[in-house]
Amino acid sequence: MAPSNSTAHPPATTTPPRKGKLGPMARREARLALWMLAPTFLIVMGIVLFPLLANFWISVKPVTLSDLRPPTPVVSERVRGDFDIAGQEFEIQYRLRNSSRDGDITDVVLTDTLPAGITVIDPGDVCTVTGAEVRCALDGLPAGERTRLKMTAVSDESFAANPVSPRDSEPTVTGTSDNILTNSEFTLDNFARIFDSHEFWSVLWVTITYTVFGTLGALVLGLFAAQMLNKPFAGRSIIRGLFLFPYVAPVIAVAFTWVILLDPFNGTFNAILQRMNLADEGVNFFGQRDIPIDVFGLTIDFPLALATVIAFEAWRYFPLSFLFILARMQSISSDMYEAAEVDGATPLQQFWHISLPQLLGILSTLFLLRFIWTFNKFDDIFLLTGGAAGTRTLTVDVYEQGFALSNLGAGAAVAVAIFILLLVFAVFYFKFVHREDS
Amino acid sequence: MRIGTGLLLGLLTGLLWGTIAVALTGISLTLITGLPATPIISAGALGGAVNAAIIMLRAPADRTPGLYLVAFAGVIITMMLVSFGAPFSLAFSESSLIQAFGVGLIALTVTFANRAVLIDIQSGMLKRYKIDLVIVRTLKGFGFVFFSVIVILPFYVMVMTSLKNQQDLFLNPLDLSIDLTQGAASLFDSYVELFTKFNFGRFLLISTIVSVCTVLITLAFSIPGAYAVARLKFPGQTVLSSSILLIYLVPMIVLVIPLYAVFSQLGLRNTVVGLLIVYPATTVPVALYMLQGYFRGLPAELEEAGLMDGLSRFGVIWKITLPLALPALASVSLYVFMIAWNEFLFAFMFLDDPDIFTLSRGVVSLNSSEVPRQHLMAGAVIATVPILVIFLWFERFLVQGLTAGSVKG
């Protein structure tokens, strides 16, 4: 926003703002403002800014999906012998197990409560019994290890008359394990793995192609549609509403519809192509990386799947640029067109010399914003192709590395790369878009 | 009739309209009636050119309804001659009524289109202005057809597929006609199955709860924040109001890994509460930006008067600002509702438990080879219909919200 906005509307209180030190009224107002903004600050800090920074941390950690479940000690309790016969010795057994195969657990402590009337004769090496409380402490439980703690006990008459199983009270067990996310183990393997692979550069290339053409496609379609609806006619608002459908409908619905519509074997679109003799057999729009095309005797490999997801992107987001361009066009004064008409300018000249210069501001703003949003887009490609057939962009790569290959660290490394590229875009945004907005 | 650029352009637009009309009519006939029609493109194109030529026989001022009638007949005759009596590659004896209707429709649309484009165009040499006029009119007409087709076709296929059964779909993917004699129960079979066996009623409920709660939380957070940014003076105000939009530029996928890790360890991952923490975080900045813009536009004098009369600051917001800002609140709410309803990424990453699936997550779970595709499309329809109905009902507000907020996508 322009700095002038804050001065254009004076603040509600009548205290004149003093330079330098704030007066008591102004200070109270600032404190109130802070309180009112606090919830927004907190949620944005916690859910947006913290994860952004956390990516840097995770990207230098050798952390995989399975590390998110830290090693925990698991216990089950057994009783051997007849505990319901008074004076008879029996054995209470705690079976301890480390849930993880890779992580050690230290300082394992087990606590349990025995029913009244049971006396422990031999608590074993690691357990101590005070009253009814049992407490066993182990130094460590290495990865994958199982161990048994045994105690010998007898029951008295009153217990035997009314026996309850010692197993009825659940033993609790705690332990400290090394959390890979918080320990001080660092590695640059993730970045090495990402940048070394030949794949990264092709992913980057696909991302740029997708972003540039997806953005341009949506803008050109939006400009075209806005030109058609600029002059009022019967049913204009209905058509405008209709044109917004692709944007308003949920992405899962339209993405799956496109997948089914373009299905190579029994999709309607392919059937239409075949019926019109435009294709001999079903074209696998989302599954085929390249198709050879003859241009003046030269054979070019046309990236079919990438082109199809770009078409989807342009289709789904043209309504947005359409709305903005239409709003801007409606605000161009008709005097200019009338004057041009009197001077004999043709419709195309009017578009080229009047409309387009007037629209340049909104078009460049839209281009930059849509460029960044298309760059950030994940859902569409993920649902359409899953990143197969040469359509894997950086955002899909985050998912691929982090979740499909279960290497969270590598996924975070890709996210860091995205973040750095975005910083570059953001500098552009502030240099150009912001100036034009104000 | 003079021969010049006028005639040439007329013939070209005639060719174009003829091609479009015959192709669209042929495909529509197939999709709607299930007839295996293959339109003969050349027949339609020539018909359109003949139509334009007949219209241009006379100067614009002398064109009578009779001339247009002749031009109309010209399309039909040309098409029948060029295609040897089978304009859709079908013997005319087969479903002759439908075919006749198709040919009539083509002739009618071609005549109207040519008339609209050539209404003041003579056949002789044209000035540049008139040439541009023909081009612009043709482009506009083409645009309407093009955009209508690309928008309507996917939604039409979505709805029709959901009403068919797997066997018919594989047999002839072009036949999207539905057999109305089979009765409602078997027609809406997929929907019944989704609601009874796939728990879609529950998904619908969860989606509604999540979306409504997101709207409420977003408003509760963003109203005070927007008011502070718009009306109160504090250090860093301008920096803040300009950097709010930066949150727009952060991709959700970058947040997924850290949030997944932290929420997993806190036990928030597979919960509705987890979603209700993440969704508002993404919508609050947008809402705050939209609302502060609106608040700035409200007259500050009213609020000052309220303060003078002894209302507290919150009294002023509650009794003066909010009632005045109702249209903006409606826009913001609708827009946030739409974002939450359509959200896919976090629902997909966070939710494993089918008891708390949102609709988006539920539809994704239908995307497997074991579930027939009409179920998938029925799921898509169930997810789409509520948001489209809300959109059409409140279109004005939502469009305002979309443009005012320079929306995120």
Short mmCIF file of C-alpha atoms in Angstrom, two decimals, chain A residues 1-7 9-14 17 22 26 29-37 39-41 43-44 46-52 54-55 58 65 67-70 179 181-182 220-222 224-225 227-231 233 237-254 256-258 260-261 263 265-269 271-272 274-277 315-318 320 323-324 327 341 344-350 369-370 372-379 382-383 394-396 398-399 401-403 407-412 414-416 418-419 422 425-426 429-430 434 437, chain B residues 23 27 30-31 35-39 41 128-130 132-133 135-136 139-148 150-155 157-158 161 169-170 172-174 176 217 220-235 237-238 240-243 245-265 276-278 280-282 284-285 288-289 292 296-298 300 303-304 307-308 313-314 317 335 338 341-345 348-349 359-361 363-364 367 373-374 376-377 379-381 383-384 387-388 391-392 395-396 398-399 402-409:
data_model
loop_
_atom_site.label_atom_id
_atom_site.label_comp_id
_atom_site.label_asym_id
_atom_site.label_seq_id
_atom_site.Cartn_x
_atom_site.Cartn_y
_atom_site.Cartn_z
CA MET A 1 0.00 0.00 0.00
CA ALA A 2 1.12 3.53 -0.59
CA PRO A 3 2.51 5.31 2.42
CA SER A 4 0.13 8.14 1.58
CA ASN A 5 -2.84 6.01 2.64
CA SER A 6 -2.07 6.36 6.31
CA THR A 7 -2.08 10.11 6.08
CA HIS A 9 -7.36 9.13 6.49
CA PRO A 10 -6.44 10.56 9.84
CA PRO A 11 -6.53 8.10 12.73
CA ALA A 12 -9.68 7.96 14.77
CA THR A 13 -8.22 9.67 17.81
CA THR A 14 -7.62 13.36 17.60
CA PRO A 17 1.06 12.66 15.86
CA LEU A 22 5.06 9.15 21.19
CA ALA A 26 -0.43 7.53 20.89
CA GLU A 29 -3.13 3.41 20.65
CA ALA A 30 0.01 1.59 19.53
CA ARG A 31 -0.38 -0.88 22.37
CA LEU A 32 -4.02 -1.50 21.44
CA ALA A 33 -3.04 -2.04 17.82
CA LEU A 34 -0.43 -4.54 18.90
CA TRP A 35 -3.00 -6.50 20.90
CA MET A 36 -5.41 -6.52 17.99
CA LEU A 37 -2.74 -7.77 15.62
CA PRO A 39 -3.47 -13.30 16.97
CA THR A 40 -2.62 -12.74 13.32
CA PHE A 41 1.06 -12.42 14.15
CA ILE A 43 -0.70 -17.79 13.64
CA VAL A 44 1.37 -16.47 10.75
CA GLY A 46 3.69 -20.41 13.81
CA ILE A 47 2.24 -21.82 10.62
CA VAL A 48 4.02 -19.86 7.89
CA LEU A 49 7.26 -18.25 9.03
CA PHE A 50 8.40 -20.94 11.44
CA PRO A 51 8.01 -23.75 8.85
CA LEU A 52 9.80 -21.62 6.28
CA ALA A 54 12.44 -24.96 9.77
CA ASN A 55 13.01 -26.09 6.19
CA ILE A 58 15.46 -30.07 8.19
CA LEU A 65 9.71 -40.31 7.17
CA ASP A 67 12.23 -41.04 11.95
CA LEU A 68 9.09 -39.09 12.78
CA ARG A 69 8.03 -41.96 15.01
CA PRO A 70 10.73 -41.77 17.70
CA ASN A 179 15.10 -37.28 18.31
CA LEU A 181 14.89 -33.60 14.41
CA THR A 182 16.39 -31.96 17.49
CA VAL A 220 -3.92 -14.38 -23.15
CA LEU A 221 -7.13 -16.37 -22.66
CA GLY A 222 -8.22 -13.92 -19.96
CA PHE A 224 -9.44 -12.54 -25.05
CA ALA A 225 -12.43 -13.36 -22.83
CA GLN A 227 -12.55 -8.28 -24.78
CA MET A 228 -15.64 -10.31 -25.61
CA LEU A 229 -17.52 -9.31 -22.48
CA ASN A 230 -16.52 -5.65 -22.37
CA LYS A 231 -19.61 -4.31 -24.13
CA PHE A 233 -25.34 -7.48 -24.07
CA SER A 237 -23.64 -11.75 -16.42
CA ILE A 238 -24.63 -15.37 -17.05
CA ILE A 239 -21.68 -15.85 -19.39
CA ARG A 240 -19.36 -14.14 -16.93
CA GLY A 241 -20.51 -16.52 -14.20
CA LEU A 242 -20.05 -19.48 -16.53
CA PHE A 243 -16.50 -18.42 -17.41
CA LEU A 244 -15.59 -18.46 -13.71
CA PHE A 245 -16.58 -22.11 -13.24
CA PRO A 246 -13.12 -23.60 -13.84
CA TYR A 247 -11.65 -21.43 -11.12
CA VAL A 248 -14.41 -21.84 -8.56
CA ALA A 249 -14.80 -25.63 -8.81
CA PRO A 250 -12.55 -27.73 -6.52
CA VAL A 251 -9.27 -28.71 -8.09
CA ILE A 252 -9.80 -32.42 -7.43
CA ALA A 253 -13.09 -32.35 -9.36
CA VAL A 254 -11.77 -30.61 -12.46
CA PHE A 256 -10.02 -35.85 -12.38
CA THR A 257 -12.53 -34.76 -15.01
CA TRP A 258 -9.69 -33.80 -17.34
CA ILE A 260 -11.10 -39.02 -17.57
CA LEU A 261 -11.95 -36.75 -20.51
CA ASP A 263 -8.14 -40.93 -21.17
CA PHE A 265 -8.53 -45.69 -24.25
CA ASN A 266 -12.02 -44.60 -23.44
CA GLY A 267 -11.93 -40.88 -22.91
CA THR A 268 -14.49 -38.74 -24.66
CA PHE A 269 -11.95 -36.32 -26.10
CA ALA A 271 -13.09 -40.58 -29.09
CA ILE A 272 -13.98 -37.21 -30.64
CA GLN A 274 -10.85 -40.39 -33.70
CA ARG A 275 -14.38 -39.79 -34.91
CA MET A 276 -13.23 -36.63 -36.68
CA ASN A 277 -10.29 -38.54 -38.16
CA TRP A 315 -7.86 -23.27 -18.59
CA ARG A 316 -8.21 -23.26 -14.83
CA TYR A 317 -6.78 -19.82 -14.16
CA PHE A 318 -7.90 -17.75 -17.16
CA LEU A 320 -8.92 -14.90 -12.68
CA LEU A 323 -11.96 -10.82 -14.03
CA PHE A 324 -9.11 -8.40 -13.35
CA ALA A 327 -12.62 -4.75 -14.21
CA GLU A 341 -13.75 6.53 -33.69
CA GLY A 344 -11.26 6.98 -38.06
CA ALA A 345 -9.26 4.49 -35.97
CA THR A 346 -10.24 0.91 -36.79
CA PRO A 347 -11.31 -1.50 -34.02
CA LEU A 348 -7.95 -3.27 -34.07
CA GLN A 349 -6.12 0.05 -33.91
CA GLN A 350 -8.28 1.09 -30.99
CA LEU A 369 1.58 -12.55 -9.47
CA ARG A 370 0.41 -15.39 -11.67
CA ILE A 372 4.77 -16.72 -8.78
CA TRP A 373 1.54 -18.61 -8.09
CA THR A 374 2.04 -20.89 -11.06
CA PHE A 375 5.59 -21.49 -9.89
CA ASN A 376 4.15 -22.42 -6.47
CA LYS A 377 1.43 -24.66 -7.88
CA PHE A 378 1.44 -28.24 -6.67
CA ASP A 379 -2.08 -29.69 -6.68
CA PHE A 382 0.20 -33.80 -8.81
CA LEU A 383 -3.39 -34.79 -9.53
CA LEU A 394 10.04 -28.30 -8.20
CA THR A 395 6.92 -28.36 -6.04
CA VAL A 396 6.08 -31.91 -7.12
CA VAL A 398 9.30 -31.73 -2.82
CA TYR A 399 6.57 -34.34 -2.47
CA GLN A 401 11.63 -36.63 -2.41
CA GLY A 402 10.01 -36.07 0.95
CA PHE A 403 7.11 -38.51 0.85
CA ASN A 407 13.49 -38.66 2.53
CA LEU A 408 12.18 -35.61 4.37
CA GLY A 409 15.62 -34.00 4.43
CA ALA A 410 15.94 -34.09 0.64
CA GLY A 411 12.38 -32.78 0.26
CA ALA A 412 13.22 -29.88 2.55
CA VAL A 414 14.19 -28.80 -2.61
CA ALA A 415 11.87 -26.56 -0.59
CA VAL A 416 14.87 -24.42 0.33
CA ILE A 418 12.16 -23.03 -4.07
CA PHE A 419 12.32 -20.52 -1.26
CA LEU A 422 11.00 -17.05 -4.56
CA PHE A 425 10.86 -13.12 -7.41
CA ALA A 426 9.85 -11.20 -4.29
CA TYR A 429 7.61 -7.97 -6.93
CA PHE A 430 8.58 -5.14 -4.61
CA HIS A 434 4.30 -2.49 -5.74
CA ASP A 437 -0.15 -0.71 -7.32
CA ALA B 23 -18.20 -29.96 -36.21
CA ILE B 27 -20.19 -33.85 -31.83
CA THR B 30 -23.22 -37.84 -30.76
CA LEU B 31 -22.76 -36.79 -27.15
CA LEU B 35 -25.70 -41.61 -32.66
CA PRO B 36 -22.33 -42.57 -34.20
CA ALA B 37 -22.17 -39.39 -36.29
CA THR B 38 -19.02 -38.24 -38.10
CA PRO B 39 -19.66 -34.77 -39.50
CA ILE B 41 -16.31 -30.97 -42.33
CA ARG B 128 -9.38 -0.89 -43.60
CA TYR B 129 -12.01 -0.02 -41.00
CA LYS B 130 -14.50 -2.50 -42.46
CA ASP B 132 -10.97 -4.83 -39.12
CA LEU B 133 -14.64 -4.90 -38.27
CA ILE B 135 -12.00 -9.67 -38.26
CA VAL B 136 -13.04 -8.44 -34.83
CA LEU B 139 -12.86 -13.34 -33.51
CA LYS B 140 -15.54 -12.43 -30.98
CA GLY B 141 -17.93 -15.00 -32.33
CA PHE B 142 -15.21 -17.61 -32.40
CA GLY B 143 -14.29 -16.65 -28.82
CA PHE B 144 -17.80 -17.25 -27.56
CA VAL B 145 -17.93 -20.68 -29.14
CA PHE B 146 -14.41 -21.56 -27.99
CA PHE B 147 -14.82 -20.48 -24.37
CA SER B 148 -18.28 -21.98 -24.06
CA ILE B 150 -13.90 -25.46 -23.16
CA VAL B 151 -15.86 -24.52 -20.06
CA ILE B 152 -19.01 -26.54 -20.63
CA LEU B 153 -17.53 -29.75 -22.09
CA PRO B 154 -15.58 -30.86 -18.95
CA PHE B 155 -18.48 -30.12 -16.62
CA VAL B 157 -18.72 -34.90 -19.14
CA MET B 158 -18.36 -34.87 -15.35
CA THR B 161 -20.25 -39.79 -16.64
CA LEU B 169 -18.67 -45.92 -20.83
CA PHE B 170 -16.11 -48.39 -22.11
CA ASN B 172 -18.75 -46.03 -26.44
CA PRO B 173 -17.10 -43.11 -24.68
CA LEU B 174 -18.81 -40.71 -27.07
CA LEU B 176 -23.05 -39.57 -23.03
CA ILE B 217 -11.66 -18.23 12.92
CA ALA B 220 -12.17 -13.46 14.43
CA PHE B 221 -8.46 -13.01 13.71
CA SER B 222 -8.56 -10.67 10.76
CA ILE B 223 -11.24 -8.15 11.82
CA PRO B 224 -9.29 -6.71 14.77
CA GLY B 225 -6.06 -6.90 12.81
CA ALA B 226 -7.53 -5.14 9.78
CA TYR B 227 -9.08 -2.48 11.99
CA ALA B 228 -5.74 -1.84 13.68
CA VAL B 229 -3.93 -1.56 10.36
CA ALA B 230 -6.58 0.71 8.85
CA ARG B 231 -7.43 3.01 11.74
CA LEU B 232 -4.84 2.95 14.52
CA LYS B 233 -1.45 4.56 14.35
CA PHE B 234 1.52 2.50 15.44
CA PRO B 235 5.14 2.27 14.48
CA GLN B 237 2.18 0.36 10.20
CA THR B 238 3.08 1.00 6.58
CA LEU B 240 3.15 -4.16 7.92
CA SER B 241 0.34 -3.30 5.53
CA SER B 242 2.66 -3.68 2.57
CA SER B 243 4.30 -6.90 3.72
CA LEU B 245 0.81 -9.60 0.83
CA LEU B 246 4.19 -11.32 0.94
CA ILE B 247 2.48 -14.23 2.70
CA TYR B 248 0.62 -14.69 -0.60
CA LEU B 249 3.84 -15.58 -2.28
CA VAL B 250 4.74 -18.47 0.03
CA PRO B 251 3.96 -21.82 -1.57
CA MET B 252 2.01 -24.23 0.61
CA ILE B 253 4.13 -27.17 -0.47
CA VAL B 254 7.16 -25.57 1.20
CA LEU B 255 5.29 -25.54 4.51
CA VAL B 256 4.18 -29.14 4.22
CA ILE B 257 7.33 -30.95 5.35
CA PRO B 258 7.98 -28.97 8.56
CA LEU B 259 4.30 -28.90 9.46
CA TYR B 260 4.01 -32.61 8.76
CA ALA B 261 7.00 -33.31 11.01
CA VAL B 262 5.88 -31.07 13.86
CA PHE B 263 2.19 -31.98 13.70
CA SER B 264 3.09 -35.69 13.64
CA GLN B 265 5.09 -35.34 16.83
CA LEU B 276 -8.31 -25.80 11.57
CA ILE B 277 -4.92 -24.47 12.64
CA VAL B 278 -3.39 -24.57 9.18
CA PRO B 280 -6.84 -19.96 8.90
CA ALA B 281 -3.09 -19.32 8.82
CA THR B 282 -3.27 -19.29 5.04
CA VAL B 284 -6.01 -14.66 7.62
CA PRO B 285 -3.45 -12.52 5.73
CA LEU B 288 -6.86 -8.94 6.68
CA TYR B 289 -5.67 -7.27 3.50
CA GLN B 292 -8.32 -3.19 5.85
CA ARG B 296 -10.08 2.59 5.12
CA GLY B 297 -12.86 3.52 2.73
CA LEU B 298 -15.43 3.90 5.54
CA ALA B 300 -13.79 7.84 10.02
CA GLU B 303 -16.38 6.21 14.44
CA GLU B 304 -15.08 9.41 16.00
CA LEU B 307 -15.94 7.47 20.53
CA MET B 308 -17.12 10.95 21.59
CA ARG B 313 -13.01 1.06 20.86
CA PHE B 314 -14.53 -2.41 20.66
CA ILE B 317 -16.00 -1.76 15.93
CA TYR B 335 -13.89 -16.32 -0.50
CA MET B 338 -14.24 -21.37 -1.11
CA TRP B 341 -13.81 -26.12 0.74
CA ASN B 342 -11.52 -26.62 -2.25
CA GLU B 343 -8.32 -27.17 -0.27
CA PHE B 344 -6.56 -30.33 -1.26
CA LEU B 345 -2.91 -30.38 -0.23
CA PHE B 348 -4.35 -35.04 1.52
CA MET B 349 -1.15 -34.91 3.57
CA LEU B 359 -14.67 -34.11 0.52
CA SER B 360 -11.42 -33.36 -1.33
CA ARG B 361 -9.66 -36.15 0.53
CA VAL B 363 -12.70 -37.95 -3.71
CA VAL B 364 -8.97 -38.68 -3.94
CA ASN B 367 -9.18 -42.56 -7.55
CA ARG B 373 -14.96 -44.11 -12.74
CA GLN B 374 -18.58 -43.03 -12.56
CA LEU B 376 -15.14 -40.85 -9.05
CA MET B 377 -17.12 -38.44 -11.20
CA GLY B 379 -17.72 -37.72 -6.03
CA ALA B 380 -16.43 -34.80 -8.10
CA VAL B 381 -20.01 -33.63 -8.68
CA ALA B 383 -17.73 -31.74 -4.19
CA THR B 384 -18.48 -29.22 -6.94
CA ILE B 387 -19.55 -24.51 -4.04
CA LEU B 388 -21.02 -23.70 -7.46
CA PHE B 391 -21.05 -19.08 -6.05
CA LEU B 392 -24.00 -18.53 -8.35
CA GLU B 395 -21.82 -14.22 -7.40
CA ARG B 396 -21.69 -10.46 -6.89
CA LEU B 398 -17.60 -13.45 -4.53
CA VAL B 399 -16.51 -11.58 -7.65
CA LEU B 402 -11.88 -12.16 -5.87
CA THR B 403 -10.99 -8.83 -7.42
CA ALA B 404 -10.65 -6.79 -4.23
CA GLY B 405 -8.27 -9.21 -2.62
CA SER B 406 -6.14 -9.73 -5.69
CA VAL B 407 -6.68 -13.29 -4.91
CA LYS B 408 -4.36 -16.13 -4.40
CA GLY B 409 -4.64 -19.16 -6.58
#
